[in-house]
Tab-separated table of C-alpha atoms and ligand atoms in Angstrom:
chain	number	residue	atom	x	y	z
X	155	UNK	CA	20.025	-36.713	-35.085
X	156	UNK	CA	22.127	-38.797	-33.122
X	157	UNK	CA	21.347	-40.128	-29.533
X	158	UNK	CA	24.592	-41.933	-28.778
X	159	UNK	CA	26.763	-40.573	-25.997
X	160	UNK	CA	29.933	-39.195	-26.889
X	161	UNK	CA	33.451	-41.150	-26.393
X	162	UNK	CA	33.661	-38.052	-23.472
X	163	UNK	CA	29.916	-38.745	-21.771
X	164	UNK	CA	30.851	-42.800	-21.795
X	165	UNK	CA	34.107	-41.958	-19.974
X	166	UNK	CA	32.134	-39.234	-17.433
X	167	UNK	CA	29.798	-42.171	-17.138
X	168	UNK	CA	32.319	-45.048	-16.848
X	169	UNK	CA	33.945	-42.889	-14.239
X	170	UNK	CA	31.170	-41.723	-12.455
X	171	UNK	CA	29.760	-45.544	-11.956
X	172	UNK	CA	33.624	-46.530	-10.418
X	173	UNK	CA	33.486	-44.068	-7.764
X	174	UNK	CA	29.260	-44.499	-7.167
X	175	UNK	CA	29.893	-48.825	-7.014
X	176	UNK	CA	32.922	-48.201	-4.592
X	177	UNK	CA	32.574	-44.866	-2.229
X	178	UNK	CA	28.616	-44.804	-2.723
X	179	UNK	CA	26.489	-48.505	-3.019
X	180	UNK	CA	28.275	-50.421	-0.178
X	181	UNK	CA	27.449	-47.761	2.662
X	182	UNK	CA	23.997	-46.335	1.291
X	183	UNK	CA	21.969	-48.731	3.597
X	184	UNK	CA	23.676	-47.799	6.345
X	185	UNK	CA	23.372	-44.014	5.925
X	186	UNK	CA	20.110	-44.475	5.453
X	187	UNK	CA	19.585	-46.256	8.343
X	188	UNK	CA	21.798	-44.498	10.537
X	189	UNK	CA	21.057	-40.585	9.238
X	190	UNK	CA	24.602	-40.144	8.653
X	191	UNK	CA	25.809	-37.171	6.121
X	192	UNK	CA	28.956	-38.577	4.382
X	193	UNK	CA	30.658	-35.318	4.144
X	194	UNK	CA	33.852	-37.112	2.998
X	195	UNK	CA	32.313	-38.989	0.560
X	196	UNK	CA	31.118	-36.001	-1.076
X	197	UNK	CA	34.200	-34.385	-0.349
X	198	UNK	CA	35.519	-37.112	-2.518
X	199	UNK	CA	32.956	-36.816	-5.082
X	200	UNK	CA	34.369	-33.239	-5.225
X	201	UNK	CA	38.220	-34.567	-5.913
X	202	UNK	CA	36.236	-36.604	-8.923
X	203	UNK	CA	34.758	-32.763	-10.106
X	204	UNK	CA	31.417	-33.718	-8.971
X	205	UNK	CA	30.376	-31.177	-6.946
X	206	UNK	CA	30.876	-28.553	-9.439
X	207	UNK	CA	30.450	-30.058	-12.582
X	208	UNK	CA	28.607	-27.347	-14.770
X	209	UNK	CA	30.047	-24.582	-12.786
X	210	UNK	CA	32.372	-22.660	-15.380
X	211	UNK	CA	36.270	-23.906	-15.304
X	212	UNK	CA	37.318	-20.234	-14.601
X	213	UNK	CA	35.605	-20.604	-11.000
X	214	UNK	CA	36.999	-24.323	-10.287
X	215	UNK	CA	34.239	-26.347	-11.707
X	216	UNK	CA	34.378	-28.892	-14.306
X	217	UNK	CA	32.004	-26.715	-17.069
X	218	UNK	CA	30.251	-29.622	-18.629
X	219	UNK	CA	26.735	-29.375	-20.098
X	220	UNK	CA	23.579	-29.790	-18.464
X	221	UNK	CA	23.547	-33.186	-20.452
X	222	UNK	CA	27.007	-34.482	-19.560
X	223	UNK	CA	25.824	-33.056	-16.073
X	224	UNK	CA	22.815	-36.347	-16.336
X	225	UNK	CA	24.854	-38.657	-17.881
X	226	UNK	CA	27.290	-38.386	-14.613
X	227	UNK	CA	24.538	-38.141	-11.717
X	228	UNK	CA	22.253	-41.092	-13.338
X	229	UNK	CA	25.269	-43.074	-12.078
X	230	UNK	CA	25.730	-41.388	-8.576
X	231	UNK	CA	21.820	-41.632	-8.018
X	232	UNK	CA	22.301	-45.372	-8.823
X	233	UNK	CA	24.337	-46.330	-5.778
X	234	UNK	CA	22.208	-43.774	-3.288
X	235	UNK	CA	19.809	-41.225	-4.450
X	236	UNK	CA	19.525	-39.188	-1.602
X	237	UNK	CA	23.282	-38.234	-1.465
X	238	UNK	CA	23.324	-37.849	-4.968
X	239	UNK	CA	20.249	-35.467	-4.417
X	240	UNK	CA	22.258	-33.561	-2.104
X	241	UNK	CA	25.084	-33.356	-4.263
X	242	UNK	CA	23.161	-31.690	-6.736
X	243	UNK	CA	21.402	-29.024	-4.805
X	244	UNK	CA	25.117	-28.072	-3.842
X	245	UNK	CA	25.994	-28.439	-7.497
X	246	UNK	CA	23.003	-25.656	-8.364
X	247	UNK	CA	24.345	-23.391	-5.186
X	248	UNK	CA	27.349	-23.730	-6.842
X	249	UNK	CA	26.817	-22.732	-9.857
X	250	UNK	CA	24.256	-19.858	-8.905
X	251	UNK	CA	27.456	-18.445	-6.851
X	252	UNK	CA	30.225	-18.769	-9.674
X	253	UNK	CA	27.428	-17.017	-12.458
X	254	UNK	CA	25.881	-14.723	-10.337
X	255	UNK	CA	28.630	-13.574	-7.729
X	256	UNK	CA	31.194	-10.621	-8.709
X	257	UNK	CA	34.617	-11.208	-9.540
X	258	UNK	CA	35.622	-11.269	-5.656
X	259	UNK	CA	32.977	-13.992	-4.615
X	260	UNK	CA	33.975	-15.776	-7.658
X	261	UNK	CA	37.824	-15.987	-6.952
X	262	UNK	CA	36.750	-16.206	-2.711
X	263	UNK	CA	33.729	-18.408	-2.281
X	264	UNK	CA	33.218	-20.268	-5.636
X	265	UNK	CA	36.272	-22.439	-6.610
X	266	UNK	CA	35.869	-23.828	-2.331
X	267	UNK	CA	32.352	-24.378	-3.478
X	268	UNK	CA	33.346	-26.101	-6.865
X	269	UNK	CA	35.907	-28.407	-4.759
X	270	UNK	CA	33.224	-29.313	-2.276
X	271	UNK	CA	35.933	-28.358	0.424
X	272	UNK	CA	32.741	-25.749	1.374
X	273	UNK	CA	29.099	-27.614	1.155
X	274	UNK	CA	26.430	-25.439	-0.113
X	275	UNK	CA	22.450	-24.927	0.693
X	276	UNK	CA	19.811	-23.380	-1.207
X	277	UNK	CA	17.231	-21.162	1.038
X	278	UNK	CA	14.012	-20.230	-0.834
X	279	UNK	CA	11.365	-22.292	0.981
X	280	UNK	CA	9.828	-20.567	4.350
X	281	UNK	CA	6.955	-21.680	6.377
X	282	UNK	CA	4.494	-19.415	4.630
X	283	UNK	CA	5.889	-19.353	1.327
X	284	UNK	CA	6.598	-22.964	-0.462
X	285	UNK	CA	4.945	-23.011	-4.014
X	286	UNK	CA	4.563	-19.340	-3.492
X	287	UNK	CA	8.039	-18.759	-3.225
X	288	UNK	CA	7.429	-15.325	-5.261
X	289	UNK	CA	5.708	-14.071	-2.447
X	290	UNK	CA	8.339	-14.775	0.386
X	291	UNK	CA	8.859	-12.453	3.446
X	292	UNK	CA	12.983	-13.347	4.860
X	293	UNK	CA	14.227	-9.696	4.891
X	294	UNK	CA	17.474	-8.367	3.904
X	295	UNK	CA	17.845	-4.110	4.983
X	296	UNK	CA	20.508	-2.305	2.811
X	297	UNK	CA	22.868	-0.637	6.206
X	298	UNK	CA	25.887	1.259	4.809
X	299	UNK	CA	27.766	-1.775	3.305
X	300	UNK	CA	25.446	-4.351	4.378
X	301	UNK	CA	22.376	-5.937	4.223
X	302	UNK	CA	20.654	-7.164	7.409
X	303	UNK	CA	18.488	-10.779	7.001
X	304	UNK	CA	15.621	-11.497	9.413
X	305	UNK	CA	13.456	-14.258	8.839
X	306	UNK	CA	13.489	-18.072	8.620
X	307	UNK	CA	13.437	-21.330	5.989
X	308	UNK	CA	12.044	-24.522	5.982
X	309	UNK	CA	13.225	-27.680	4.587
X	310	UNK	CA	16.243	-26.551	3.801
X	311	UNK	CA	18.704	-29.517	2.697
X	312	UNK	CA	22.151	-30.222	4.509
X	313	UNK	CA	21.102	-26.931	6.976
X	314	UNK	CA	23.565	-27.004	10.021
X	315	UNK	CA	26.310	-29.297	7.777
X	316	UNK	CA	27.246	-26.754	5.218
X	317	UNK	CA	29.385	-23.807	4.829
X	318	UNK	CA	27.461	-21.945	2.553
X	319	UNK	CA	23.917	-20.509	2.439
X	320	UNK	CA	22.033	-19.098	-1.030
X	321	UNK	CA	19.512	-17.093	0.373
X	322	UNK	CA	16.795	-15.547	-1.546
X	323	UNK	CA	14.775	-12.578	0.496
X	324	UNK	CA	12.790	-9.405	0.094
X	325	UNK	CA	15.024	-6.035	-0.270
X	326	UNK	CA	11.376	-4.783	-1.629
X	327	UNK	CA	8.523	-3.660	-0.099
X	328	UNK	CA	6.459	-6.086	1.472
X	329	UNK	CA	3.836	-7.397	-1.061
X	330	UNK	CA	6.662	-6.924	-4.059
X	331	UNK	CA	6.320	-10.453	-5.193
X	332	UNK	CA	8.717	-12.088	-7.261
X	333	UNK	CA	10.327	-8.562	-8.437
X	334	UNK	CA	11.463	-7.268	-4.792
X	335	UNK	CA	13.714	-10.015	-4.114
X	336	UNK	CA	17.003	-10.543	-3.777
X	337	UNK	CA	20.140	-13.343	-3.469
X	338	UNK	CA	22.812	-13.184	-1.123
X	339	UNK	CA	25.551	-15.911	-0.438
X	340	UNK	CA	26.200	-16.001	3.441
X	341	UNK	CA	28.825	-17.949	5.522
X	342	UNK	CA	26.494	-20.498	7.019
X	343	UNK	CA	28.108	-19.652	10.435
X	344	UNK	CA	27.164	-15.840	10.438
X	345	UNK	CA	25.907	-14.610	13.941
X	346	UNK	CA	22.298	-14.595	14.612
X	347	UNK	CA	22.356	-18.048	11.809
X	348	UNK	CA	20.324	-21.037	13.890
X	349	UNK	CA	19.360	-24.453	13.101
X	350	UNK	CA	16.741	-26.288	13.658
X	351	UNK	CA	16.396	-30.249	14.427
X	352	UNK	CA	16.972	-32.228	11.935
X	353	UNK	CA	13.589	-33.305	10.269
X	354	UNK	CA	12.669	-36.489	10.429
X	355	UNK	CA	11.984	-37.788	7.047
X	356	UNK	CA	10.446	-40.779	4.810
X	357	UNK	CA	13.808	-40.766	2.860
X	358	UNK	CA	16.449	-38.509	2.223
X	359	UNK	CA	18.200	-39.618	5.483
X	360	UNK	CA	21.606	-39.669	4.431
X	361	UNK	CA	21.167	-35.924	4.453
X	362	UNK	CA	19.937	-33.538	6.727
X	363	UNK	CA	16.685	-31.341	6.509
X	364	UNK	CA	16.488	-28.503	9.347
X	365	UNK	CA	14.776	-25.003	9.258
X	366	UNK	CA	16.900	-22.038	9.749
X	367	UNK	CA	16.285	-18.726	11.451
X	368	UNK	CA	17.924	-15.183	10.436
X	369	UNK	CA	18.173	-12.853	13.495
X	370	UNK	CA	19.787	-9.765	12.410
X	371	UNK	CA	22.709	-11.531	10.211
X	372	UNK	CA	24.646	-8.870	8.524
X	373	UNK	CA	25.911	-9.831	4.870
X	374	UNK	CA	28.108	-7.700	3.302
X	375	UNK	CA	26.818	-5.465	0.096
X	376	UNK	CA	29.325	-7.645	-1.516
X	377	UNK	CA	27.474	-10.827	-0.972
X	378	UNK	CA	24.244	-9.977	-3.248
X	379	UNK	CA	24.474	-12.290	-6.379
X	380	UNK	CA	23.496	-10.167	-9.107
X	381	UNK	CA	21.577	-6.922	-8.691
X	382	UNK	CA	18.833	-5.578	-6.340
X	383	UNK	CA	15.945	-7.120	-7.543
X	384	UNK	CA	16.952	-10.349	-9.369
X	385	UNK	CA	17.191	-12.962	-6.877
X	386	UNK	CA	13.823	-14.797	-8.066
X	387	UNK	CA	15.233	-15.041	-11.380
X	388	UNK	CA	18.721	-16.093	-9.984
X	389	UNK	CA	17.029	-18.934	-8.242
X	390	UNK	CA	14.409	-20.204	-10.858
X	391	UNK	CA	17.387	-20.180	-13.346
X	392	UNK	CA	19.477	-22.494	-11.103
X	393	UNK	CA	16.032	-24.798	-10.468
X	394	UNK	CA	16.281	-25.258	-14.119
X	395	UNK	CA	19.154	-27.007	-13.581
X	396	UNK	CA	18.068	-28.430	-10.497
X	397	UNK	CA	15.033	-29.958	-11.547
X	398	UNK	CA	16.654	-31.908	-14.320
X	399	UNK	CA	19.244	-33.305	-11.979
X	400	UNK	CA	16.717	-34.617	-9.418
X	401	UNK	CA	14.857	-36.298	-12.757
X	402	UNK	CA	18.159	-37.492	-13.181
X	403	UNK	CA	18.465	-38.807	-9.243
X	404	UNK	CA	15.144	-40.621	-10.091
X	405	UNK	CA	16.245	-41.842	-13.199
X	406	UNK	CA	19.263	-43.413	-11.422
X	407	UNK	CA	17.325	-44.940	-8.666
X	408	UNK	CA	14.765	-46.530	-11.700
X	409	UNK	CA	17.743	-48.256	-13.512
X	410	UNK	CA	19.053	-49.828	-10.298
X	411	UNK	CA	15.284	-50.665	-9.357
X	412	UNK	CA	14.851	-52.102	-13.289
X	413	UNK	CA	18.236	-54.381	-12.850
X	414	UNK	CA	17.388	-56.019	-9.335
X	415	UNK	CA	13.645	-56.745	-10.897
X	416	UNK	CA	14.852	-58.642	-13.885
X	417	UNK	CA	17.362	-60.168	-11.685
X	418	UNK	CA	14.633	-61.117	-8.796
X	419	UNK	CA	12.709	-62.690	-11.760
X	420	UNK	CA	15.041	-64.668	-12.522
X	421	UNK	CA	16.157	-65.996	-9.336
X	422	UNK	CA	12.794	-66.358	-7.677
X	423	UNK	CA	10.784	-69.520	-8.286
X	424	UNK	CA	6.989	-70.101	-7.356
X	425	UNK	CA	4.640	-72.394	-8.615
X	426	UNK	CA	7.656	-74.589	-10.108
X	427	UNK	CA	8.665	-71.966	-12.396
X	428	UNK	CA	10.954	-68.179	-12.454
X	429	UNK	CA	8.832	-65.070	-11.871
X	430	UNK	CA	10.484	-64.377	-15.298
X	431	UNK	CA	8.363	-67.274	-16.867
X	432	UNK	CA	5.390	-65.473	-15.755
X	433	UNK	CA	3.473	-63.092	-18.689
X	434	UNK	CA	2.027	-60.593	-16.660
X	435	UNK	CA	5.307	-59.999	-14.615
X	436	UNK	CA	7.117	-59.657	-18.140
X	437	UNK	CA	5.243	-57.078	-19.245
X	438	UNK	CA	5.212	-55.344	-15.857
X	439	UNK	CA	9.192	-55.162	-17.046
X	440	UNK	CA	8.462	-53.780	-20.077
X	441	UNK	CA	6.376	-51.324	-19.081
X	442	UNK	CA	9.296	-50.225	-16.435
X	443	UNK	CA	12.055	-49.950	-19.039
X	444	UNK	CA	9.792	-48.393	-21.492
X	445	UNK	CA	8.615	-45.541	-19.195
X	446	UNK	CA	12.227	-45.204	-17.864
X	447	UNK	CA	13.570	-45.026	-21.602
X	448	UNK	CA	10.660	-42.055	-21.936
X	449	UNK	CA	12.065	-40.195	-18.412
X	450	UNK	CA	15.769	-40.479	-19.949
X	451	UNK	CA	14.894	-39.307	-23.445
X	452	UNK	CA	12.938	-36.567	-21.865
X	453	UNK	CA	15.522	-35.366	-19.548
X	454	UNK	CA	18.107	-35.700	-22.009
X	455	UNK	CA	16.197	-33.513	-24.223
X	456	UNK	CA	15.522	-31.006	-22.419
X	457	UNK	CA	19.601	-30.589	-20.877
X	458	UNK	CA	20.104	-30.462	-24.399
X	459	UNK	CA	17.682	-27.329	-25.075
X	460	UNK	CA	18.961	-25.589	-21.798
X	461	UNK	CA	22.601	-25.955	-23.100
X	462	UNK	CA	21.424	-24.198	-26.391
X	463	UNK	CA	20.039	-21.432	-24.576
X	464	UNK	CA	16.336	-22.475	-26.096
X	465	UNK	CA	14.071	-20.078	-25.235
X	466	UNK	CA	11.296	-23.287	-23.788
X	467	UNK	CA	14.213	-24.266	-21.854
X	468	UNK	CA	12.113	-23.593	-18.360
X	469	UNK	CA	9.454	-25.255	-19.883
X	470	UNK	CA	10.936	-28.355	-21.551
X	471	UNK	CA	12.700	-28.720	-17.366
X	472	UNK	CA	9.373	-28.362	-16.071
X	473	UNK	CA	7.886	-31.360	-18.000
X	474	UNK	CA	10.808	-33.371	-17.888
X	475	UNK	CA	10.748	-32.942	-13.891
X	476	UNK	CA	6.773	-33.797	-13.636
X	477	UNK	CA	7.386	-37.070	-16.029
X	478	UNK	CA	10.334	-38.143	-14.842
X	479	UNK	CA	9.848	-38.360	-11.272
X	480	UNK	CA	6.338	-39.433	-11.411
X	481	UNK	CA	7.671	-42.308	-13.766
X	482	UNK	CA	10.573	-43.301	-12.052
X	483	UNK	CA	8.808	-43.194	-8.657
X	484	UNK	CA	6.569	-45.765	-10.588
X	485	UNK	CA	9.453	-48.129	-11.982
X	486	UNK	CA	10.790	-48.509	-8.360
X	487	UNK	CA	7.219	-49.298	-6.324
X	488	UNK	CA	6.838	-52.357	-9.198
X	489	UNK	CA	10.254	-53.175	-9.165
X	490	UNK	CA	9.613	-53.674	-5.228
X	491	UNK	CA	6.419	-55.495	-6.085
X	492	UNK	CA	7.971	-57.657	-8.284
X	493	UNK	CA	9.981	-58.494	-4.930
X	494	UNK	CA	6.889	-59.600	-3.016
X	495	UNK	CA	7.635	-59.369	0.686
X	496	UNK	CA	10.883	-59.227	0.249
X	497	UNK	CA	10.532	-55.906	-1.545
X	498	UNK	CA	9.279	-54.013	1.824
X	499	UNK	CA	11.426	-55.474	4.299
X	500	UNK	CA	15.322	-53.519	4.516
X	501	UNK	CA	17.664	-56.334	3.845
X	502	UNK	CA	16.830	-55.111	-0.251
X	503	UNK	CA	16.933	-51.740	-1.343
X	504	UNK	CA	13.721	-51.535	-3.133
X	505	UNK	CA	12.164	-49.864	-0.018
X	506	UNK	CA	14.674	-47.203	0.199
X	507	UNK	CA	14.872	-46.359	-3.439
X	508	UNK	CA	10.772	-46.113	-3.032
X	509	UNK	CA	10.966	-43.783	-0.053
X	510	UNK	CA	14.225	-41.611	-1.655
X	511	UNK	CA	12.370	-41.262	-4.458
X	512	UNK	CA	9.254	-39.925	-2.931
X	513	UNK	CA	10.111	-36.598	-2.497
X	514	UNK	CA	11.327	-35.861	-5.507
X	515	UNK	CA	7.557	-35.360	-7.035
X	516	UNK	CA	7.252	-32.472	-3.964
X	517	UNK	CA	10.779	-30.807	-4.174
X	518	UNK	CA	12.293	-27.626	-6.718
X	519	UNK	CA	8.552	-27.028	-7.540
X	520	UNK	CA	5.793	-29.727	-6.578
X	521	UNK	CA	4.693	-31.510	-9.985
X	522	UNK	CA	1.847	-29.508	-9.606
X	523	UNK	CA	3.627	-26.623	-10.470
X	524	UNK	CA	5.087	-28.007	-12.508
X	525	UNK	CA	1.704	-28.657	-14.530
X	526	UNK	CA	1.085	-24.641	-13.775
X	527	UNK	CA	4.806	-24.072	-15.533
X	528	UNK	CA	3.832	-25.859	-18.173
X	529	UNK	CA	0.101	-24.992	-19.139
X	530	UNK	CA	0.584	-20.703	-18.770
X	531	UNK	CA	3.655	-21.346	-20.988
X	532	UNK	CA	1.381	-23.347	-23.166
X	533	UNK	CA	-1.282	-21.553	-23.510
X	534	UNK	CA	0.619	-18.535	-24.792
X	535	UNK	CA	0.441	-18.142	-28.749
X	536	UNK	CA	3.194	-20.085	-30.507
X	537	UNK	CA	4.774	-22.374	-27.931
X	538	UNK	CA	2.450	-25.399	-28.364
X	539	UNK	CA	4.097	-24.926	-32.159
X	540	UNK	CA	7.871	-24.052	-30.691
X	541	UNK	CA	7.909	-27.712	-28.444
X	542	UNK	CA	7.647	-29.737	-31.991
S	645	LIG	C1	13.136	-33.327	2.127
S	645	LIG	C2	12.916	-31.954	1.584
S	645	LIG	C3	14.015	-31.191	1.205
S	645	LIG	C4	13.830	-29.888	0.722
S	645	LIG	N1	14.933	-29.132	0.420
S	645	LIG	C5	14.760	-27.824	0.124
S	645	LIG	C6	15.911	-26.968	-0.012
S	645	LIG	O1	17.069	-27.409	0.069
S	645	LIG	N2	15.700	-25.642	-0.235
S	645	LIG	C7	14.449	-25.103	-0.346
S	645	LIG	O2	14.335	-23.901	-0.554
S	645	LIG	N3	13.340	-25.896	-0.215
S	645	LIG	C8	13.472	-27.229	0.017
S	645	LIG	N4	12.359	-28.045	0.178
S	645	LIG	C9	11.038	-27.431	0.110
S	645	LIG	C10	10.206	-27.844	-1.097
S	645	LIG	O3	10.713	-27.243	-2.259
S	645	LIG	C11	8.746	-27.462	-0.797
S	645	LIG	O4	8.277	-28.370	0.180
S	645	LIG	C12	7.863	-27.478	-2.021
S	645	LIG	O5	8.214	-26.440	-2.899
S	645	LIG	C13	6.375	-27.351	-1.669
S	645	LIG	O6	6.124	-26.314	-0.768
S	645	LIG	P1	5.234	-26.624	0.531
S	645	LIG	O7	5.798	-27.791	1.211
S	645	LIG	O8	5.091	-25.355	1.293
S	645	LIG	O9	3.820	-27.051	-0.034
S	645	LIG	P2	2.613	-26.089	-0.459
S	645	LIG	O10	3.094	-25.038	-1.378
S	645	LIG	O11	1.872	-25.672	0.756
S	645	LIG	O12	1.706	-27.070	-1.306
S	645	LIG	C14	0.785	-28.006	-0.712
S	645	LIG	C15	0.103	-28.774	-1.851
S	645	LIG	O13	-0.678	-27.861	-2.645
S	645	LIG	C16	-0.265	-27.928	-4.002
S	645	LIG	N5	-0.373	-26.585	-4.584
S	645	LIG	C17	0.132	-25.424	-4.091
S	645	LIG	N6	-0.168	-24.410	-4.907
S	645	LIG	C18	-0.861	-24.934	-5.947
S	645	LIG	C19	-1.459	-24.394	-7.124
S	645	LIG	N7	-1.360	-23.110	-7.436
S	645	LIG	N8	-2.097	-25.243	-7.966
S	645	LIG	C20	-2.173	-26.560	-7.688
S	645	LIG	N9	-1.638	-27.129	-6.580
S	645	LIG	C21	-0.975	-26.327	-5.731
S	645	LIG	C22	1.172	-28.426	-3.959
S	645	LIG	O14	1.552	-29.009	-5.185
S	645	LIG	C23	1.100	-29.422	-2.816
S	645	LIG	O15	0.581	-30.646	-3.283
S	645	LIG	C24	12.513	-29.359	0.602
S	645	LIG	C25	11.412	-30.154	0.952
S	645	LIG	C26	11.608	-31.416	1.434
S	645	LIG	C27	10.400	-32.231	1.838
């Protein structure tokens, strides 16, 4: 077994870290503090291959693993992890659009996607239907070539700012859960498309957060990513993906958080000695960089099983979601500890890293469902055996 990146991930990371130090780190406190959506930045992300870096080469995208996929956004979540949060849920619209689309989306919508010249959003949460997503009401009406969407989505990240919309709704009956519903990719300016304010938010402000309302927005037949029916397991598919690459934004945020506390402990004297001379502040650090080490390793592992195919993919992304971002959220509240005052006041980043970070335990699945992922996967015979 061999845990060393390849000469290929180093480079991915080495370039990855460039573009994050220059483009990203400089401006994150001010899009944070000003709500500003750096479109071109992402847009220049995209030039890098960033914004469609799993998405299959045929369709524009870079088609890296799932694990060369980490190794890249650690280093974008480093400089700013709510744009590289963002990037990622358009990186998972992306992809859901070049696998799922036919050959016609694929050649239209998914290479503009893959080059980040279009900006993508992912619609499954509504007002009534968050954990529950199976049970979700958004309609879409088959008419002639067309399907008609009425409904409306909360929380829905970079809403009124991007191009494209993945929508899951209901071509069922009402009361088909999870089976009667379907995916549709839909120009994000269709008629009878509105937006909603833009949330205000903890964190997450360098992107935007708005509900959105279909009134009678006719999608052509054309649109539906894969067949009648599938569009629950069209989305949880891509939030296997998803969830590994916001463990992987929290991850990146953690290592940044790790470096300024052993740097902090150095600098900072009280009591005629460094922090760093103190024991209980050094093994504060190693408990940091060990649970870090544990996220990585567990993220890492389970990109690896969803590259193979592995049929506990789901549930090795579940676990690595719950521990990594409950973890990592961890790493960066000490690591602004460690800062005393200074850690809560804005001229350090500690505070924003704590509050970008925060929402990553509620978002793709709440780590409570992700506990419910794991334990009914669990308790079936022979996967408590197949996770060895
Ligand atoms: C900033 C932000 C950005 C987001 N971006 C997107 C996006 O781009 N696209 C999108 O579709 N959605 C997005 N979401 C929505 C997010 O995925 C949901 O908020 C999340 O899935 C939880 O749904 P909810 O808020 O309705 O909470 P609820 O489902 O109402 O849950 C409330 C609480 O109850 C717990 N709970 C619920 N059911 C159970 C159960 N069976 N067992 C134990 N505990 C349970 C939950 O864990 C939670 O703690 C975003 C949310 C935020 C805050």
């Amino acid at each position: 077994m061999n845990f060393d990146l390849t000469e290929d991930q180093l480079a991915f990371r080495e370039a990855a870290r460039a573009f994050a130090e220059k483009a990203m780190a400089p401006h994150a406190a001010k899009w944070d503090a000003e709500h500003v959506f750096p479109v071109e930045v992402i847009r220049e992300a995209g030039e890098m291959g960033f914004c469609g870096i799993y998405t299959p080469e045929a369709q524009g995208g870079m088609g890296l693993s799932r694990l060369d996929t980490s190794v890249i956004v650690e280093e974008l979540a480093a400089a700013c992890p709510s744009t590289a949060a963002y990037i990622t849920i358009h990186n998972m619209a992306t992809w859901m659009v070049a696998q799922f689309s036919n050959a016609d989306i694929q050649q239209q919508i998914a290479p503009k996607m893959a080059s980040g010249e279009w900006l993508g959003s992912y619609c499954l949460t509504e007002p009534g239907a968050g954990s529950d997503a199976g049970n979700l009401r958004t309609k879409a009406t088959r008419d002639g070539d067309s399907y008609v969407l009425n409904g409306s989505k909360v929380f829905i990240s970079g809403a009124g700012a991007t191009q494209m919309l993945v929508v899951m709704a209901r071509t069922g009956e009402p009361g088909s859960g999870p089976k009667g519903i379907s995916a549709f990719v839909v120009p994000a300016d269709s008629d009878g498309i509105h937006y909603g304010k833009a949330e205000e938010k903890m964190g997450w402000n360098s992107q935007p957060t708005r509900q959105i309302t279909f009134e009678n927005v006719r999608v052509p037949a054309n649109n539906r990513l894969g067949e009648e029916g599938q569009g629950f397991m069209i989305a949880m598919k891509g939030l296997d993906g998803g969830r590994l690459n916001i463990a992987t934004c929290s991850m990146g945020g953690a290592q940044a958080a790790l470096l300024r506390a052993r740097n902090y402990m150095h600098e900072r004297e009280q009591f005629g000695q460094a922090l760093a001379g103190f024991q209980a502040l050094q093994f504060k650090l190693a408990d940091m960089a060990t649970n870090l080490v544990a996220a990585r390793q567990m993220v890492r592992l389970a990109a690896y099983r969803l590259d193979q195919g592995d049929a506990e993919a789901t549930l090795h992304c579940a676990m690595a979601k719950r521990f990594a971002t409950d973890a990592c959220f961890e790493v960066c509240n000490e690591a602004l500890q460690l800062h005393g005052g200074y850690g809560y006041i804005r001229e350090y980043p500690l505070e924003r890293y704590v509050r970008d970070l925060r929402v990553h335990q509620i978002l793709e699945g709440t780590n409570e469902i992700m506990r419910l992922i794991v334990a009914r996967r669990l308790l079936e015979p022979g996967v408590a055996e197949a996770i060895q």
